[in-house]
mmCIF file of C-alpha atoms in Angstrom:
data_model
loop_
_atom_site.group_PDB
_atom_site.id
_atom_site.type_symbol
_atom_site.label_atom_id
_atom_site.label_comp_id
_atom_site.label_asym_id
_atom_site.label_seq_id
_atom_site.Cartn_x
_atom_site.Cartn_y
_atom_site.Cartn_z
ATOM 1 C CA GLU A 1 20.940 25.111 0.474
ATOM 2 C CA ARG A 2 22.370 28.636 0.729
ATOM 3 C CA MET A 3 25.077 28.354 3.394
ATOM 4 C CA ARG A 4 26.958 25.587 5.177
ATOM 5 C CA ILE A 5 29.426 25.561 8.089
ATOM 6 C CA ASP A 6 31.351 22.301 7.964
ATOM 7 C CA SER A 7 32.921 20.324 10.784
ATOM 8 C CA VAL A 8 36.251 22.217 10.716
ATOM 9 C CA GLY A 9 34.685 25.648 10.696
ATOM 10 C CA ASN A 10 34.685 26.455 6.963
ATOM 11 C CA VAL A 11 31.874 28.814 5.982
ATOM 12 C CA LEU A 12 30.578 27.915 2.530
ATOM 13 C CA ILE A 13 28.179 30.128 0.585
ATOM 14 C CA GLY A 14 26.882 28.917 -2.757
ATOM 15 C CA THR A 15 28.951 25.710 -2.584
ATOM 16 C CA THR A 16 29.320 22.550 -0.530
ATOM 17 C CA SER A 17 33.063 22.031 -1.125
ATOM 18 C CA ALA A 18 35.737 23.702 1.003
ATOM 19 C CA THR A 19 38.523 22.922 -1.483
ATOM 20 C CA THR A 20 40.719 26.030 -2.046
ATOM 21 C CA ASP A 21 44.425 26.790 -2.252
ATOM 22 C CA LEU A 22 44.411 28.522 1.158
ATOM 23 C CA ALA A 23 46.595 27.153 3.937
ATOM 24 C CA TYR A 24 44.475 28.386 6.848
ATOM 25 C CA VAL A 25 41.196 27.316 8.440
ATOM 26 C CA PRO A 26 38.459 28.151 8.993
ATOM 27 C CA ARG A 27 37.826 29.497 5.523
ATOM 28 C CA LEU A 28 35.141 31.690 4.016
ATOM 29 C CA LYS A 29 34.358 30.564 0.499
ATOM 30 C CA LEU A 30 31.922 32.305 -1.847
ATOM 31 C CA SER A 31 31.026 30.559 -5.096
ATOM 32 C CA GLY A 32 28.887 31.704 -7.980
ATOM 33 C CA THR A 33 28.831 33.963 -11.022
ATOM 34 C CA GLY A 34 30.247 37.225 -9.733
ATOM 35 C CA PRO A 35 30.548 36.457 -5.985
ATOM 36 C CA VAL A 36 30.763 39.566 -3.795
ATOM 37 C CA LEU A 37 31.846 40.203 -0.218
ATOM 38 C CA TYR A 38 30.080 43.366 0.969
ATOM 39 C CA LEU A 39 31.371 45.379 3.932
ATOM 40 C CA GLU A 40 29.233 48.152 5.396
ATOM 41 C CA GLU A 41 30.622 50.639 7.925
ATOM 42 C CA THR A 42 27.474 52.022 9.502
ATOM 43 C CA ASP A 43 29.103 54.640 11.763
ATOM 44 C CA ALA A 44 30.769 56.308 8.755
ATOM 45 C CA SER A 45 28.014 55.588 6.203
ATOM 46 C CA LYS A 46 30.549 53.876 3.962
ATOM 47 C CA ALA A 47 30.417 50.588 2.105
ATOM 48 C CA TYR A 48 33.036 48.529 0.323
ATOM 49 C CA ALA A 49 32.959 45.370 -1.758
ATOM 50 C CA ILE A 50 35.362 42.696 -2.978
ATOM 51 C CA ALA A 51 34.020 41.094 -6.142
ATOM 52 C CA ALA A 52 35.171 38.469 -8.640
ATOM 53 C CA LEU A 53 33.729 39.096 -12.094
ATOM 54 C CA GLY A 54 34.834 38.332 -15.634
ATOM 55 C CA GLY A 55 38.152 36.823 -14.556
ATOM 56 C CA LYS A 56 39.125 39.861 -12.472
ATOM 57 C CA LEU A 57 39.162 40.657 -8.776
ATOM 58 C CA TYR A 58 37.736 44.076 -7.912
ATOM 59 C CA PHE A 59 38.057 46.147 -4.761
ATOM 60 C CA ARG A 60 35.211 48.646 -4.908
ATOM 61 C CA ASP A 61 34.033 51.718 -3.069
ATOM 62 C CA ALA A 62 30.422 50.586 -2.946
ATOM 63 C CA THR A 63 29.302 53.977 -1.613
ATOM 64 C CA THR A 64 30.278 55.745 -4.828
ATOM 65 C CA GLY A 65 30.203 52.702 -7.126
ATOM 66 C CA SER A 66 33.866 53.169 -8.059
ATOM 67 C CA ASN A 67 36.477 50.480 -8.633
ATOM 68 C CA ARG A 68 39.587 51.345 -6.615
ATOM 69 C CA MET A 69 41.783 48.354 -7.461
ATOM 70 C CA THR A 70 41.605 45.606 -10.062
ATOM 71 C CA ILE A 71 43.689 42.427 -10.272
ATOM 72 C CA THR A 72 43.494 40.454 -13.511
ATOM 73 C CA SER A 73 43.900 36.704 -13.893
ATOM 74 C CA THR A 74 47.413 37.286 -15.287
ATOM 75 C CA GLY A 75 48.504 39.308 -12.251
ATOM 76 C CA LEU A 76 48.178 42.846 -13.639
ATOM 77 C CA VAL A 77 47.181 45.339 -10.944
ATOM 78 C CA GLY A 78 45.246 48.525 -11.681
ATOM 79 C CA ILE A 79 44.756 51.370 -9.200
ATOM 80 C CA ASN A 80 41.669 53.311 -10.326
ATOM 81 C CA ARG A 81 41.973 51.280 -13.549
ATOM 82 C CA THR A 82 39.575 48.460 -14.476
ATOM 83 C CA SER A 83 41.679 47.217 -17.423
ATOM 84 C CA PRO A 84 45.345 47.496 -16.388
ATOM 85 C CA SER A 85 48.026 47.123 -19.059
ATOM 86 C CA TYR A 86 51.024 46.741 -16.736
ATOM 87 C CA GLU A 87 51.987 44.823 -13.605
ATOM 88 C CA LEU A 88 51.164 48.068 -11.763
ATOM 89 C CA ASP A 89 48.965 50.507 -13.688
ATOM 90 C CA ILE A 90 47.962 53.659 -11.782
ATOM 91 C CA ASN A 91 45.439 56.276 -12.849
ATOM 92 C CA GLY A 92 46.625 59.132 -10.643
ATOM 93 C CA ASN A 93 49.674 60.111 -8.634
ATOM 94 C CA PHE A 94 51.767 58.123 -6.195
ATOM 95 C CA GLY A 95 54.166 59.105 -3.453
ATOM 96 C CA MET A 96 56.799 57.417 -1.320
ATOM 97 C CA TYR A 97 56.365 58.699 2.215
ATOM 98 C CA ALA A 98 59.356 58.934 4.554
ATOM 99 C CA SER A 99 58.785 59.822 8.204
ATOM 100 C CA THR A 100 62.415 59.132 9.172
ATOM 101 C CA THR A 101 65.861 59.623 7.654
ATOM 102 C CA ALA A 102 65.659 56.257 5.892
ATOM 103 C CA SER A 103 66.447 56.312 2.160
ATOM 104 C CA ARG A 104 63.738 55.906 -0.457
ATOM 105 C CA TYR A 105 64.623 54.800 -3.984
ATOM 106 C CA ILE A 106 63.387 53.149 -7.155
ATOM 107 C CA GLU A 107 65.424 50.368 -8.769
ATOM 108 C CA ILE A 108 64.677 49.352 -12.355
ATOM 109 C CA GLY A 109 66.181 46.054 -13.471
ATOM 110 C CA HIS A 110 66.917 44.732 -9.967
ATOM 111 C CA GLY A 111 68.002 41.067 -9.937
ATOM 112 C CA ARG A 112 69.057 40.844 -13.583
ATOM 113 C CA THR A 113 70.838 37.713 -14.793
ATOM 114 C CA GLY A 114 71.434 39.115 -18.301
ATOM 115 C CA ASN A 115 71.555 42.333 -20.295
ATOM 116 C CA GLY A 116 68.450 44.409 -20.892
ATOM 117 C CA ASN A 117 67.332 48.005 -21.298
ATOM 118 C CA SER A 118 66.144 49.949 -18.261
ATOM 119 C CA TYR A 119 64.442 53.270 -18.842
ATOM 120 C CA ILE A 120 61.922 55.841 -17.698
ATOM 121 C CA ASP A 121 59.585 57.358 -20.290
ATOM 122 C CA LEU A 122 57.858 60.701 -19.806
ATOM 123 C CA ILE A 123 54.816 61.396 -21.997
ATOM 124 C CA GLY A 124 53.460 64.934 -21.985
ATOM 125 C CA ASP A 125 51.624 65.240 -25.305
ATOM 126 C CA ALA A 126 49.409 63.353 -27.745
ATOM 127 C CA SER A 127 52.006 63.205 -30.557
ATOM 128 C CA TYR A 128 54.844 61.266 -28.941
ATOM 129 C CA THR A 129 52.681 58.671 -27.222
ATOM 130 C CA ASP A 130 55.569 56.277 -26.483
ATOM 131 C CA TYR A 131 57.849 58.931 -24.941
ATOM 132 C CA GLY A 132 58.712 62.604 -25.201
ATOM 133 C CA LEU A 133 61.701 62.281 -22.880
ATOM 134 C CA ARG A 134 63.500 59.030 -22.110
ATOM 135 C CA ILE A 135 66.208 58.339 -19.552
ATOM 136 C CA ILE A 136 67.782 55.038 -20.529
ATOM 137 C CA ARG A 137 70.487 52.579 -19.572
ATOM 138 C CA ASN A 138 71.154 50.455 -22.658
ATOM 139 C CA ASN A 139 71.530 46.695 -22.929
ATOM 140 C CA THR A 140 75.055 45.893 -24.148
ATOM 141 C CA GLY A 141 76.686 44.955 -20.867
ATOM 142 C CA ALA A 142 78.537 46.549 -17.985
ATOM 143 C CA ASN A 143 80.183 49.201 -20.195
ATOM 144 C CA THR A 144 77.073 50.101 -22.192
ATOM 145 C CA THR A 145 75.908 53.635 -22.865
ATOM 146 C CA SER A 146 73.328 55.690 -20.992
ATOM 147 C CA GLY A 147 71.336 58.522 -22.470
ATOM 148 C CA ILE A 148 68.754 61.257 -22.145
ATOM 149 C CA LEU A 149 66.594 61.321 -25.282
ATOM 150 C CA HIS A 150 64.505 64.438 -25.934
ATOM 151 C CA ARG A 151 61.946 64.642 -28.754
ATOM 152 C CA GLY A 152 60.289 67.604 -30.447
ATOM 153 C CA THR A 153 61.636 71.040 -31.308
ATOM 154 C CA GLY A 154 61.346 72.562 -27.840
ATOM 155 C CA ALA A 155 64.469 73.202 -25.788
ATOM 156 C CA LEU A 156 66.022 70.584 -23.526
ATOM 157 C CA THR A 157 66.747 72.691 -20.459
ATOM 158 C CA PHE A 158 69.046 72.172 -17.487
ATOM 159 C CA ASN A 159 68.192 74.756 -14.859
ATOM 160 C CA ALA A 160 69.691 75.270 -11.420
ATOM 161 C CA GLN A 161 66.955 77.615 -10.254
ATOM 162 C CA ASP A 162 68.597 78.892 -7.087
ATOM 163 C CA LEU A 163 72.121 80.197 -6.411
ATOM 164 C CA ALA A 164 73.810 76.909 -7.271
ATOM 165 C CA ASP A 165 76.631 75.983 -9.619
ATOM 166 C CA MET A 166 76.320 73.310 -12.304
ATOM 167 C CA THR A 167 79.222 70.887 -12.308
ATOM 168 C CA PHE A 168 80.176 68.225 -14.866
ATOM 169 C CA PHE A 169 82.379 65.219 -14.118
ATOM 170 C CA THR A 170 84.058 62.409 -16.038
ATOM 171 C CA ASN A 171 86.097 59.607 -14.465
ATOM 172 C CA SER A 172 85.111 61.057 -11.048
ATOM 173 C CA ASN A 173 86.958 64.314 -11.838
ATOM 174 C CA MET A 174 85.306 67.697 -12.297
ATOM 175 C CA ARG A 175 85.891 68.850 -15.881
ATOM 176 C CA PHE A 176 84.075 72.166 -15.916
ATOM 177 C CA ASN A 177 81.797 74.240 -13.779
ATOM 178 C CA ILE A 178 79.163 76.858 -14.554
ATOM 179 C CA GLN A 179 78.932 79.127 -11.567
ATOM 180 C CA SER A 180 75.685 80.735 -10.469
ATOM 181 C CA ASN A 181 76.950 84.128 -11.747
ATOM 182 C CA GLY A 182 77.477 82.690 -15.260
ATOM 183 C CA VAL A 183 81.247 82.238 -15.107
ATOM 184 C CA VAL A 184 82.343 79.061 -16.889
ATOM 185 C CA ARG A 185 85.592 77.625 -15.564
ATOM 186 C CA PRO A 186 87.550 74.373 -15.945
ATOM 187 C CA GLY A 187 87.593 71.777 -13.222
ATOM 188 C CA ALA A 188 91.206 72.596 -12.357
ATOM 189 C CA SER A 189 93.504 75.477 -13.215
ATOM 190 C CA ASN A 190 95.956 75.158 -16.115
ATOM 191 C CA VAL A 191 95.508 71.430 -16.719
ATOM 192 C CA GLN A 192 92.704 71.106 -19.289
ATOM 193 C CA PRO A 193 92.862 72.009 -23.002
ATOM 194 C CA PHE A 194 89.975 73.627 -24.830
ATOM 195 C CA GLY A 195 89.814 71.414 -27.906
ATOM 196 C CA THR A 196 92.724 69.418 -29.326
ATOM 197 C CA ALA A 197 94.921 69.433 -32.416
ATOM 198 C CA SER A 198 92.476 66.991 -34.011
ATOM 199 C CA TYR A 199 89.252 68.567 -32.765
ATOM 200 C CA LEU A 200 89.328 72.310 -33.391
ATOM 201 C CA TRP A 201 86.647 74.912 -32.782
ATOM 202 C CA SER A 202 85.761 76.665 -36.024
ATOM 203 C CA GLU A 203 84.973 80.058 -34.486
ATOM 204 C CA LEU A 204 85.275 81.850 -31.167
ATOM 205 C CA PHE A 205 83.375 85.089 -30.627
ATOM 206 C CA ALA A 206 83.960 87.838 -28.087
ATOM 207 C CA ASN A 207 82.784 91.438 -27.785
ATOM 208 C CA ASN A 208 85.773 93.587 -26.824
ATOM 209 C CA GLY A 209 86.841 90.776 -24.537
ATOM 210 C CA THR A 210 90.220 89.904 -23.162
ATOM 211 C CA ILE A 211 92.174 86.661 -23.356
ATOM 212 C CA ASN A 212 94.537 86.408 -20.388
ATOM 213 C CA THR A 213 97.446 84.005 -20.527
#
């Protein structure tokens, strides 16, 4: 027996039992070693397949013989990856399209019930394979530290490429500003010291400059 349609409309191929965890009927059930559902689009000369093999579920471009998505038995999902290492493991680029004015954002650590690190790692070389640049929110509570960690001897650069100022704030107040013409000024006039009695600058250099008071 190769195929059976039972009394409630289940289509069974390679099995005589309709038992599954699905909540809907009729069902299509394929059983065997490496069962495959093959879809052929004749007007576009394209073919696709959904296959279960070796404890993984594959979504394949059967025209080119390429695996496009893999889901492992533990729930790891690979896009253009047959052996994903993460819950979502992508070999390639991804984008977040927005056709309206709606916001788009990424939240890391959403729904926490305790403290934990949240970070983004950028890897751009074969030496620092864990991260070359890390943006991190640390794990010691609501008043923990955040950091930008840069590795290697190359410069860490902050660059406003167009005619824009760079502004630095603490406690929601602007503390100093680097204007697009290179002028460095405090956040407000005549209210901020440059160093303190306990934290002195060792040297200050100027070339025929002027100090105005």
